[in-house]
Coordinates of C-alpha atoms and ligand atoms in Angstrom, one line a residue:
M1 CA -0.2 -0.2 -0.1
K2 CA 1.1 3.9 -1.1
A3 CA 1.7 5.6 2.1
K4 CA -0.3 9.2 2.2
S5 CA 1.1 11.7 3.6
K6 CA -0.6 11.6 7.2
D7 CA -0.6 7.8 6.9
K8 CA 2.0 6.1 9.7
T9 CA 4.2 3.2 9.0
I10 CA 4.9 0.1 10.9
F11 CA 6.4 -3.1 10.9
V12 CA 4.4 -6.4 11.9
C13 CA 6.1 -9.8 12.3
S14 CA 3.5 -12.0 9.7
E15 CA 3.8 -15.0 11.9
C16 CA 2.8 -14.0 15.2
G17 CA 1.3 -10.3 14.4
A18 CA 4.0 -8.6 17.0
K19 CA 4.8 -5.1 16.2
Y20 CA 7.7 -3.0 15.7
H21 CA 8.6 0.8 15.0
K22 CA 11.4 -0.4 12.8
W23 CA 12.6 -3.3 10.7
V24 CA 14.0 -6.1 12.3
G25 CA 15.6 -8.9 11.1
K26 CA 14.1 -11.7 13.6
C27 CA 10.8 -11.4 15.5
S28 CA 11.7 -11.1 19.1
E29 CA 8.2 -12.2 20.1
C30 CA 8.2 -15.5 18.4
G31 CA 11.7 -15.7 17.2
A32 CA 10.7 -16.1 13.2
W33 CA 13.6 -15.0 10.8
N34 CA 12.7 -12.7 8.0
S35 CA 8.8 -12.4 9.1
V36 CA 8.5 -8.8 9.8
V37 CA 7.0 -6.9 6.9
E38 CA 6.1 -3.1 6.5
E39 CA 2.5 -2.5 6.9
V40 CA 0.8 1.5 6.6
I41 CA -1.3 2.2 9.0
P42 CA -3.9 4.7 7.1
S43 CA -4.6 8.3 9.0
V44 CA -7.6 7.9 11.3
K45 CA -10.6 10.6 11.7
S46 CA -10.2 11.8 15.4
L47 CA -14.0 9.9 16.6
S48 CA -16.5 11.0 19.3
V49 CA -19.0 8.9 20.8
S50 CA -21.6 8.1 17.8
K51 CA -25.4 9.3 19.0
S52 CA -26.8 5.6 19.3
V53 CA -25.1 4.0 21.8
T54 CA -26.4 0.9 22.9
P55 CA -26.5 0.3 26.8
P56 CA -25.1 -2.7 27.9
L57 CA -27.6 -5.5 28.7
K58 CA -29.0 -7.6 31.6
I59 CA -27.8 -11.1 30.8
D60 CA -31.0 -12.6 32.3
H61 CA -33.1 -10.4 29.7
L62 CA -31.5 -11.9 26.8
E63 CA -33.0 -14.7 24.8
P64 CA -30.6 -17.3 23.9
P65 CA -30.0 -17.4 19.9
R66 CA -32.4 -19.6 18.3
S67 CA -29.4 -21.0 15.7
I68 CA -30.2 -23.9 14.2
K69 CA -26.9 -26.0 13.4
V70 CA -26.7 -26.8 9.5
S71 CA -25.3 -30.4 8.8
T72 CA -22.6 -30.9 6.5
G73 CA -24.3 -33.9 5.1
I74 CA -21.2 -35.9 6.3
E75 CA -21.6 -37.2 9.6
E76 CA -17.8 -37.6 10.1
I77 CA -17.9 -33.6 9.8
D78 CA -20.5 -32.6 11.5
R79 CA -19.1 -34.5 14.5
V80 CA -15.9 -32.3 14.6
I81 CA -17.8 -29.4 14.3
G82 CA -20.3 -30.0 16.6
G83 CA -23.5 -31.0 14.9
G84 CA -23.3 -28.1 12.1
F85 CA -22.2 -24.7 11.1
L86 CA -24.1 -21.9 12.5
K87 CA -25.6 -19.4 10.1
G88 CA -23.4 -16.2 10.4
S89 CA -20.3 -18.2 10.9
V90 CA -16.9 -18.1 9.4
T91 CA -14.7 -21.6 9.6
L92 CA -11.4 -21.8 8.6
I93 CA -10.0 -24.8 7.0
S94 CA -6.2 -25.1 7.2
G95 CA -3.7 -27.5 6.0
N96 CA -0.8 -28.2 4.3
P97 CA -0.6 -27.9 0.2
G98 CA -2.3 -30.7 -1.8
I99 CA -3.6 -32.5 1.7
G100 CA -7.3 -32.4 0.4
K101 CA -8.9 -28.8 1.5
S102 CA -10.3 -27.7 -1.6
T103 CA -11.8 -31.7 -1.9
I104 CA -13.0 -31.4 1.5
A105 CA -14.9 -28.0 0.8
L106 CA -16.5 -29.2 -2.3
Q107 CA -17.6 -32.3 -0.8
I108 CA -19.1 -30.4 2.0
A109 CA -21.1 -28.1 -1.0
N110 CA -22.5 -30.6 -2.6
S111 CA -23.6 -32.8 0.7
I112 CA -24.8 -29.8 2.4
H113 CA -29.2 -29.9 1.6
N114 CA -30.7 -27.6 -0.5
K115 CA -28.4 -24.3 -0.2
K116 CA -27.2 -22.2 -2.5
V117 CA -23.6 -22.3 -2.4
F118 CA -20.7 -19.9 -4.1
Y119 CA -17.3 -21.2 -4.5
F120 CA -14.9 -18.6 -4.9
S121 CA -12.0 -20.3 -6.8
A122 CA -9.1 -18.0 -6.8
E123 CA -6.4 -21.2 -7.1
E124 CA -7.8 -23.3 -9.7
S125 CA -10.3 -22.3 -13.0
P126 CA -13.6 -23.1 -13.1
E127 CA -13.0 -25.7 -15.8
Q128 CA -10.5 -27.2 -13.2
L129 CA -13.4 -27.5 -10.5
K130 CA -15.5 -29.1 -12.6
I131 CA -13.0 -31.6 -13.5
R132 CA -12.5 -32.3 -9.8
A133 CA -16.4 -31.9 -9.3
E134 CA -16.5 -35.0 -11.8
R135 CA -14.3 -36.8 -10.3
L136 CA -15.9 -36.6 -7.0
K137 CA -18.8 -37.6 -8.7
L138 CA -21.0 -34.6 -7.3
S139 CA -24.3 -33.8 -8.2
T140 CA -23.8 -29.9 -8.1
S141 CA -26.9 -28.3 -9.0
S142 CA -27.1 -25.6 -6.7
L143 CA -23.3 -25.2 -6.7
Y144 CA -21.9 -22.1 -8.5
V145 CA -18.1 -21.3 -9.2
S146 CA -16.2 -18.1 -9.5
E147 CA -12.9 -17.1 -10.2
E148 CA -13.2 -14.0 -8.7
L149 CA -9.9 -12.8 -6.6
L150 CA -10.9 -8.9 -5.9
L151 CA -12.5 -9.1 -2.5
E152 CA -14.8 -5.7 -3.6
N153 CA -16.2 -8.1 -6.5
I154 CA -16.9 -11.2 -4.1
V155 CA -18.7 -9.1 -1.7
H156 CA -20.5 -7.3 -4.5
I157 CA -21.7 -10.8 -5.5
V158 CA -22.6 -12.0 -2.6
E159 CA -24.4 -9.0 -1.8
N160 CA -26.3 -9.0 -5.1
Q161 CA -26.9 -12.7 -5.7
S162 CA -27.4 -14.0 -2.2
P163 CA -25.6 -17.1 -1.8
E164 CA -26.2 -18.8 1.7
I165 CA -23.1 -20.9 1.6
V166 CA -19.6 -18.8 0.5
I167 CA -16.1 -21.0 0.0
I168 CA -13.0 -19.1 -0.4
D169 CA -10.4 -21.0 -1.5
S170 CA -8.1 -19.4 -0.4
I171 CA -7.9 -16.4 1.5
Q172 CA -4.6 -16.0 0.8
T173 CA -5.2 -15.7 -2.8
I174 CA -7.9 -12.8 -2.6
Y175 CA -7.4 -9.3 -2.1
S176 CA -8.5 -5.9 -1.7
G177 CA -8.3 -3.1 -4.2
Q178 CA -7.9 -0.7 -1.2
F179 CA -4.4 -1.7 -0.8
D180 CA -1.3 -2.4 -2.8
S181 CA 0.0 -4.8 -0.9
L182 CA 0.5 -8.3 -2.6
P183 CA -2.4 -11.0 -1.8
G184 CA -1.2 -13.4 1.3
G185 CA 0.2 -10.6 2.9
V186 CA -0.6 -9.6 6.7
L187 CA -2.8 -7.2 5.7
Q188 CA -4.4 -8.4 2.9
V189 CA -5.3 -11.6 4.6
R190 CA -6.5 -9.7 7.5
E191 CA -8.8 -6.9 5.8
C192 CA -10.3 -9.7 3.3
A193 CA -10.6 -11.7 6.6
L194 CA -12.8 -8.9 8.2
K195 CA -14.6 -7.7 5.5
L196 CA -16.1 -11.5 5.1
L197 CA -16.4 -11.8 8.4
N198 CA -19.2 -8.7 8.8
I199 CA -20.9 -9.6 5.4
T200 CA -21.4 -12.7 7.0
K201 CA -22.7 -12.2 10.3
A202 CA -24.8 -9.2 8.6
R203 CA -26.6 -11.6 6.2
G204 CA -26.4 -15.3 8.5
L205 CA -23.9 -16.7 5.5
I206 CA -21.9 -19.8 6.3
T207 CA -18.5 -19.1 5.1
L208 CA -15.6 -21.0 4.8
L209 CA -12.1 -19.6 4.5
I210 CA -9.5 -22.2 3.0
G211 CA -6.0 -21.3 4.4
H212 CA -2.9 -22.9 3.7
I213 CA 0.0 -23.7 6.2
T214 CA 3.8 -22.6 6.2
K215 CA 6.6 -24.8 6.6
E216 CA 6.9 -24.2 10.2
G217 CA 3.1 -25.3 10.8
A218 CA 1.7 -21.9 11.1
I219 CA -1.5 -20.9 9.1
A220 CA 0.0 -18.2 6.6
G221 CA -0.6 -14.8 7.7
P222 CA -1.3 -13.5 10.7
K223 CA -2.2 -15.4 13.8
V224 CA -4.9 -12.6 13.9
L225 CA -7.1 -15.0 11.2
E226 CA -7.2 -17.6 13.9
H227 CA -8.8 -15.0 16.1
L228 CA -11.3 -13.3 14.0
V229 CA -12.8 -16.9 12.9
D230 CA -15.4 -18.3 14.9
T231 CA -14.0 -22.0 13.8
V232 CA -10.8 -23.2 13.3
L233 CA -10.6 -27.0 11.5
L234 CA -7.0 -28.5 10.8
L235 CA -6.6 -31.2 7.7
E236 CA -3.6 -33.2 8.4
G237 CA -1.9 -36.3 7.2
D238 CA 1.3 -37.6 5.9
Q239 CA 1.1 -36.9 1.8
N240 CA 2.7 -40.3 1.3
N241 CA -0.5 -41.9 2.8
F242 CA -3.8 -41.6 2.4
F243 CA -5.3 -40.9 5.7
R244 CA -6.5 -37.7 6.7
I245 CA -7.3 -36.4 9.7
L246 CA -10.0 -33.6 10.7
R247 CA -9.4 -31.7 13.9
C248 CA -11.0 -28.5 15.4
L249 CA -8.3 -26.5 17.0
K250 CA -11.0 -23.6 17.8
N251 CA -14.9 -23.3 18.2
R252 CA -17.0 -21.0 19.7
F253 CA -19.9 -23.0 19.3
G254 CA -19.2 -26.1 20.7
T255 CA -16.1 -28.9 21.4
T256 CA -12.8 -29.0 19.6
K257 CA -12.5 -32.7 21.3
E258 CA -13.9 -34.6 18.5
I259 CA -11.7 -35.8 15.7
G260 CA -12.8 -37.3 11.8
I261 CA -10.7 -39.6 10.1
F262 CA -11.0 -40.2 6.5
E263 CA -9.1 -42.2 3.4
M264 CA -8.4 -40.0 0.1
R265 CA -9.5 -41.9 -2.5
E266 CA -9.6 -42.0 -6.3
D267 CA -13.0 -40.4 -5.7
G268 CA -12.5 -37.9 -2.7
L269 CA -12.4 -38.4 0.8
H270 CA -14.1 -41.0 2.9
P271 CA -14.8 -41.4 6.7
V272 CA -12.8 -44.3 8.2
K273 CA -16.1 -46.4 10.0
D274 CA -13.3 -48.4 12.1
P275 CA -10.1 -46.7 12.6
S276 CA -8.9 -49.5 15.0
Y277 CA -6.4 -51.1 12.9
L278 CA -5.3 -48.1 10.7
F279 CA -2.0 -46.8 12.4
I280 CA -0.9 -50.3 13.2
S281 CA 1.2 -51.6 10.4
K282 CA 0.9 -55.4 9.1
K283 CA 4.1 -56.3 9.8
K284 CA 6.1 -59.4 10.9
K285 CA 6.1 -60.4 14.3
H286 CA 8.9 -59.7 16.2
A287 CA 10.3 -56.4 14.8
S288 CA 12.8 -54.6 17.2
G289 CA 12.5 -50.4 17.4
S290 CA 8.4 -51.1 17.0
S291 CA 5.9 -50.3 19.9
I292 CA 2.4 -49.6 20.4
T293 CA 0.3 -47.5 22.4
V294 CA -3.3 -46.1 22.8
S295 CA -3.4 -42.0 22.1
M296 CA -6.5 -40.4 23.2
E297 CA -7.5 -38.3 20.1
G298 CA -9.8 -36.0 21.3
I299 CA -12.2 -38.5 22.9
R300 CA -11.3 -41.2 20.9
P301 CA -8.7 -43.8 21.8
L302 CA -6.9 -45.1 18.6
L303 CA -3.9 -47.9 18.9
V304 CA -1.0 -46.6 17.4
E305 CA 2.1 -48.0 16.6
I306 CA 5.3 -46.2 16.9
Q307 CA 8.5 -46.9 15.4
A308 CA 12.5 -46.2 15.9
L309 CA 15.8 -47.1 14.8
T310 CA 18.9 -46.2 16.1
A311 CA 22.1 -46.7 14.7
K312 CA 25.4 -45.8 14.7
S313 CA 26.4 -42.7 13.5
I314 CA 29.1 -41.6 11.4
Y315 CA 28.9 -37.6 11.8
S316 CA 29.9 -36.1 14.9
T317 CA 26.5 -34.6 15.0
P318 CA 24.3 -37.1 15.4
Q319 CA 20.7 -37.1 13.2
R320 CA 17.6 -36.6 15.2
N321 CA 14.8 -37.3 13.1
S322 CA 10.8 -37.4 14.2
N323 CA 7.9 -37.9 12.1
G324 CA 4.7 -37.7 14.0
I325 CA 6.1 -36.8 17.5
D326 CA 7.3 -33.3 18.6
Y327 CA 11.1 -33.2 17.9
R328 CA 11.5 -31.0 21.5
R329 CA 9.4 -33.8 23.1
L330 CA 12.0 -36.5 21.5
T331 CA 14.7 -34.8 22.5
M332 CA 13.6 -34.5 26.2
L333 CA 13.2 -37.9 26.1
L334 CA 16.4 -38.9 24.7
A335 CA 17.7 -36.4 27.5
V336 CA 16.0 -38.7 30.3
L337 CA 17.3 -41.9 28.9
E338 CA 20.7 -40.8 29.3
K339 CA 20.4 -38.7 32.1
R340 CA 18.3 -41.0 34.1
A341 CA 19.0 -44.7 32.6
G342 CA 22.2 -44.3 31.7
I343 CA 21.8 -45.0 28.2
S344 CA 24.0 -42.7 26.4
L345 CA 22.7 -42.4 22.8
S346 CA 25.0 -39.0 21.9
T347 CA 26.6 -41.4 19.0
F348 CA 23.4 -42.6 17.5
D349 CA 21.2 -41.5 14.8
I350 CA 17.7 -41.7 16.1
F351 CA 14.5 -41.8 13.8
V352 CA 11.2 -42.2 15.2
N353 CA 8.2 -42.5 12.9
V354 CA 4.4 -43.0 13.7
V355 CA 3.0 -45.4 11.6
G356 CA 0.0 -44.0 9.1
G357 CA 0.9 -40.5 9.3
L358 CA -0.6 -39.7 12.6
K359 CA 0.7 -36.7 14.5
L360 CA 0.8 -37.1 18.0
H361 CA 0.0 -34.5 20.7
D362 CA -0.7 -37.0 23.4
P363 CA 1.9 -37.3 26.5
A364 CA 0.9 -41.0 27.5
T365 CA 2.4 -41.9 24.1
D366 CA 5.8 -41.2 25.7
L367 CA 6.5 -44.6 27.4
A368 CA 6.2 -46.4 23.6
V369 CA 8.5 -43.9 22.5
I370 CA 11.3 -44.5 24.8
S371 CA 10.4 -48.6 24.5
A372 CA 10.7 -48.4 20.9
I373 CA 13.9 -46.3 21.2
L374 CA 14.9 -49.1 23.7
S375 CA 14.1 -52.0 21.6
S376 CA 16.0 -50.7 18.7
Y377 CA 18.8 -49.7 21.1
H378 CA 19.4 -53.4 22.7
N379 CA 17.8 -54.9 19.1
K380 CA 15.3 -56.8 21.3
P381 CA 12.1 -57.0 20.1
L382 CA 9.2 -56.1 22.4
P383 CA 6.6 -58.5 24.2
S384 CA 3.8 -59.1 21.6
E385 CA 0.6 -58.0 22.1
T386 CA 1.5 -55.1 24.6
A387 CA 0.8 -51.5 24.8
F388 CA 2.6 -49.0 26.3
I389 CA 1.0 -46.1 28.4
G390 CA 2.2 -43.3 30.4
E391 CA 4.0 -40.0 30.1
V392 CA 7.3 -39.5 31.3
G393 CA 8.9 -36.6 33.6
L394 CA 12.2 -35.1 33.4
V395 CA 13.3 -37.2 36.6
G396 CA 12.5 -40.4 34.9
E397 CA 9.2 -40.8 36.5
I398 CA 6.1 -42.6 34.8
R399 CA 3.2 -40.0 35.1
P400 CA -0.5 -41.1 35.4
V401 CA -2.1 -40.2 32.5
R402 CA -6.1 -39.2 31.7
Y403 CA -8.4 -41.9 30.6
I404 CA -6.5 -45.0 31.6
D405 CA -9.5 -47.1 31.5
T406 CA -10.5 -45.7 28.1
R407 CA -7.1 -46.8 26.9
I408 CA -7.1 -50.4 28.4
N409 CA -10.4 -50.9 27.6
E410 CA -9.6 -50.4 23.9
A411 CA -6.0 -52.3 24.0
V412 CA -8.7 -55.1 25.5
K413 CA -11.0 -54.6 22.4
L414 CA -8.1 -55.3 20.0
G415 CA -7.1 -58.4 21.6
F416 CA -4.3 -57.3 23.4
K417 CA -2.8 -59.4 26.5
K418 CA -0.2 -57.0 28.4
V419 CA -0.3 -53.2 28.9
Y420 CA 2.1 -51.3 30.9
V421 CA 0.7 -48.3 33.0
P422 CA 2.1 -45.9 35.2
S423 CA 2.1 -47.1 38.8
I424 CA 0.0 -44.5 40.0
S425 CA -3.0 -45.1 37.5
E426 CA -6.1 -45.8 39.5
L427 CA -8.0 -48.1 37.5
K428 CA -12.1 -48.4 37.9
T429 CA -12.1 -52.1 36.5
I430 CA -10.4 -54.8 37.0
R431 CA -9.7 -57.0 34.4
S432 CA -8.9 -60.4 33.8
E433 CA -8.8 -60.3 30.1
I434 CA -5.3 -58.3 30.2
R435 CA -2.4 -58.4 32.4
I436 CA -1.4 -55.0 33.9
I437 CA 2.1 -54.2 34.4
K438 CA 2.6 -50.9 36.8
V439 CA 5.8 -49.3 36.1
E440 CA 7.0 -46.3 38.1
S441 CA 10.0 -45.2 36.4
V442 CA 12.5 -45.4 33.3
N443 CA 14.7 -47.6 35.4
Q444 CA 11.9 -49.9 36.4
L445 CA 10.6 -50.2 32.5
I446 CA 14.1 -51.3 31.3
E447 CA 14.5 -53.9 34.5
K448 CA 10.7 -55.4 33.5
L449 CA 11.7 -55.5 29.8
S450 CA 15.2 -57.4 30.2
Q451 CA 13.0 -59.9 32.2
Q452 CA 10.7 -60.5 29.4
Ligands
TYD1 P1 -7.0 -31.0 -3.0 O1 -8.1 -30.7 -2.3 O2 -6.1 -30.0 -4.3 O3 -5.6 -30.3 -1.7 P2 -5.3 -28.5 -1.3 O4 -6.7 -27.8 -1.4 O5 -5.4 -28.7 0.3 O6 -4.5 -28.2 -1.7 O7 -5.8 -32.2 -3.2 C1 -4.8 -32.7 -3.2 C2 -4.6 -34.0 -3.5 O8 -5.2 -34.7 -3.5 C3 -4.5 -34.3 -4.8 O9 -3.1 -34.6 -5.2 C4 -5.1 -35.2 -5.7 C5 -5.8 -36.0 -4.4 N1 -7.0 -36.1 -4.6 C6 -7.2 -37.4 -4.9 O10 -6.7 -38.4 -4.6 N2 -8.6 -37.8 -5.1 C7 -9.8 -36.9 -5.2 O11 -10.6 -37.5 -5.5 C8 -8.9 -35.6 -5.3 C9 -9.9 -34.8 -5.9 C10 -8.0 -35.6 -4.9
MG2 MG1 -6.6 -26.2 -3.0

């Protein structure tokens, strides 16, 4: 945007939104490099109090909104967003490029019942969308597509044609003619989102914004985008893998506990009815470096296989590579193994992988990560039909985890015979189908595994 004489210039971090008076190479708030960009604040008139000020209202005099949720027509998605989309709400669908955001948006557009949907496809031409729709075998009679990029035109179309659902694919490719800055920048993303938010609220629309994620895992554009919208959905998975997980990171109108699991097929995303065996490889028995845990994904217990490989490093700085678990968490677990159990891995390259492309956020999976590393290090397979559940603390203690009974139930359901759990777990049910082995520290785990 060109600065007019009275306009002020500030510098904003495009990752976290922190503001600076002058340009800096590294954002001191979030630590990102080269993320600070110039932004012009247009001069504002001094404002006095407007004539019609609404006084605050007593909460007991207010009627609850008669908001009816609009089902997407896809049960697995409805569950994640808490029953459906609310009229007048904006939802951000975020994810890495190529993960399936446009696909899921088109499928929603198709299955949502009896609604006029406008799909603003700034990334693909209507012809490309048509090919995609045919591939997805969609019956798209109430779906209209446009390749309009200019926000003012989009708003004009929405105001004149009255769609009920508006999909913007993507928020990083549309732009407002008010500013000279490039699409995808802090200013454009925020201004476009704000305008769309206002029109959505004013007209009771359902708006879906599609947003890409940067390499670092943040939604490109300022964090304010996440704050502005009502719901943030994240579609994740491994590009080399067919499974996709839909998570809700923020939901003003419901829970964020549920996840949806889908399989990407030739004709789009299909809900996975029974995900029990999805994240366990069909491997030959008795391979070393593989362990199984029960991770709570929202309120759903999932059996997940973790694989580790430790190999003597040929470099002075050994490699650490983690796929599916937080890198810093892995480093912490390795430090605990070194300091508390005397297992020095500093000359080993270590690779950890979660089968099926799942990204684990549940600390209860620590025990399985440690077990897999130990198993690879000693080149000794872990006992079969055994699950490992527990969080590892900094002094090497195994900390209790939530939903321990639910997790054990799931292991029993899938025929597991043994489960390692934290020693201070309070189990509600006494079980005969499964042997429960309580461990209080990493050292005790090592001792018990060596007796196997
Ligand atoms: P897409 O929805 O274009 O991803 P995004 O909008 O997040 O960038 O989907 C990308 C990938 O999905 C693409 O590589 C092709 C694949 N795909 C299928 O496997 N099946 C399908 O039915 C469709 C539409 C896409
Ligand atoms: Mg796309």
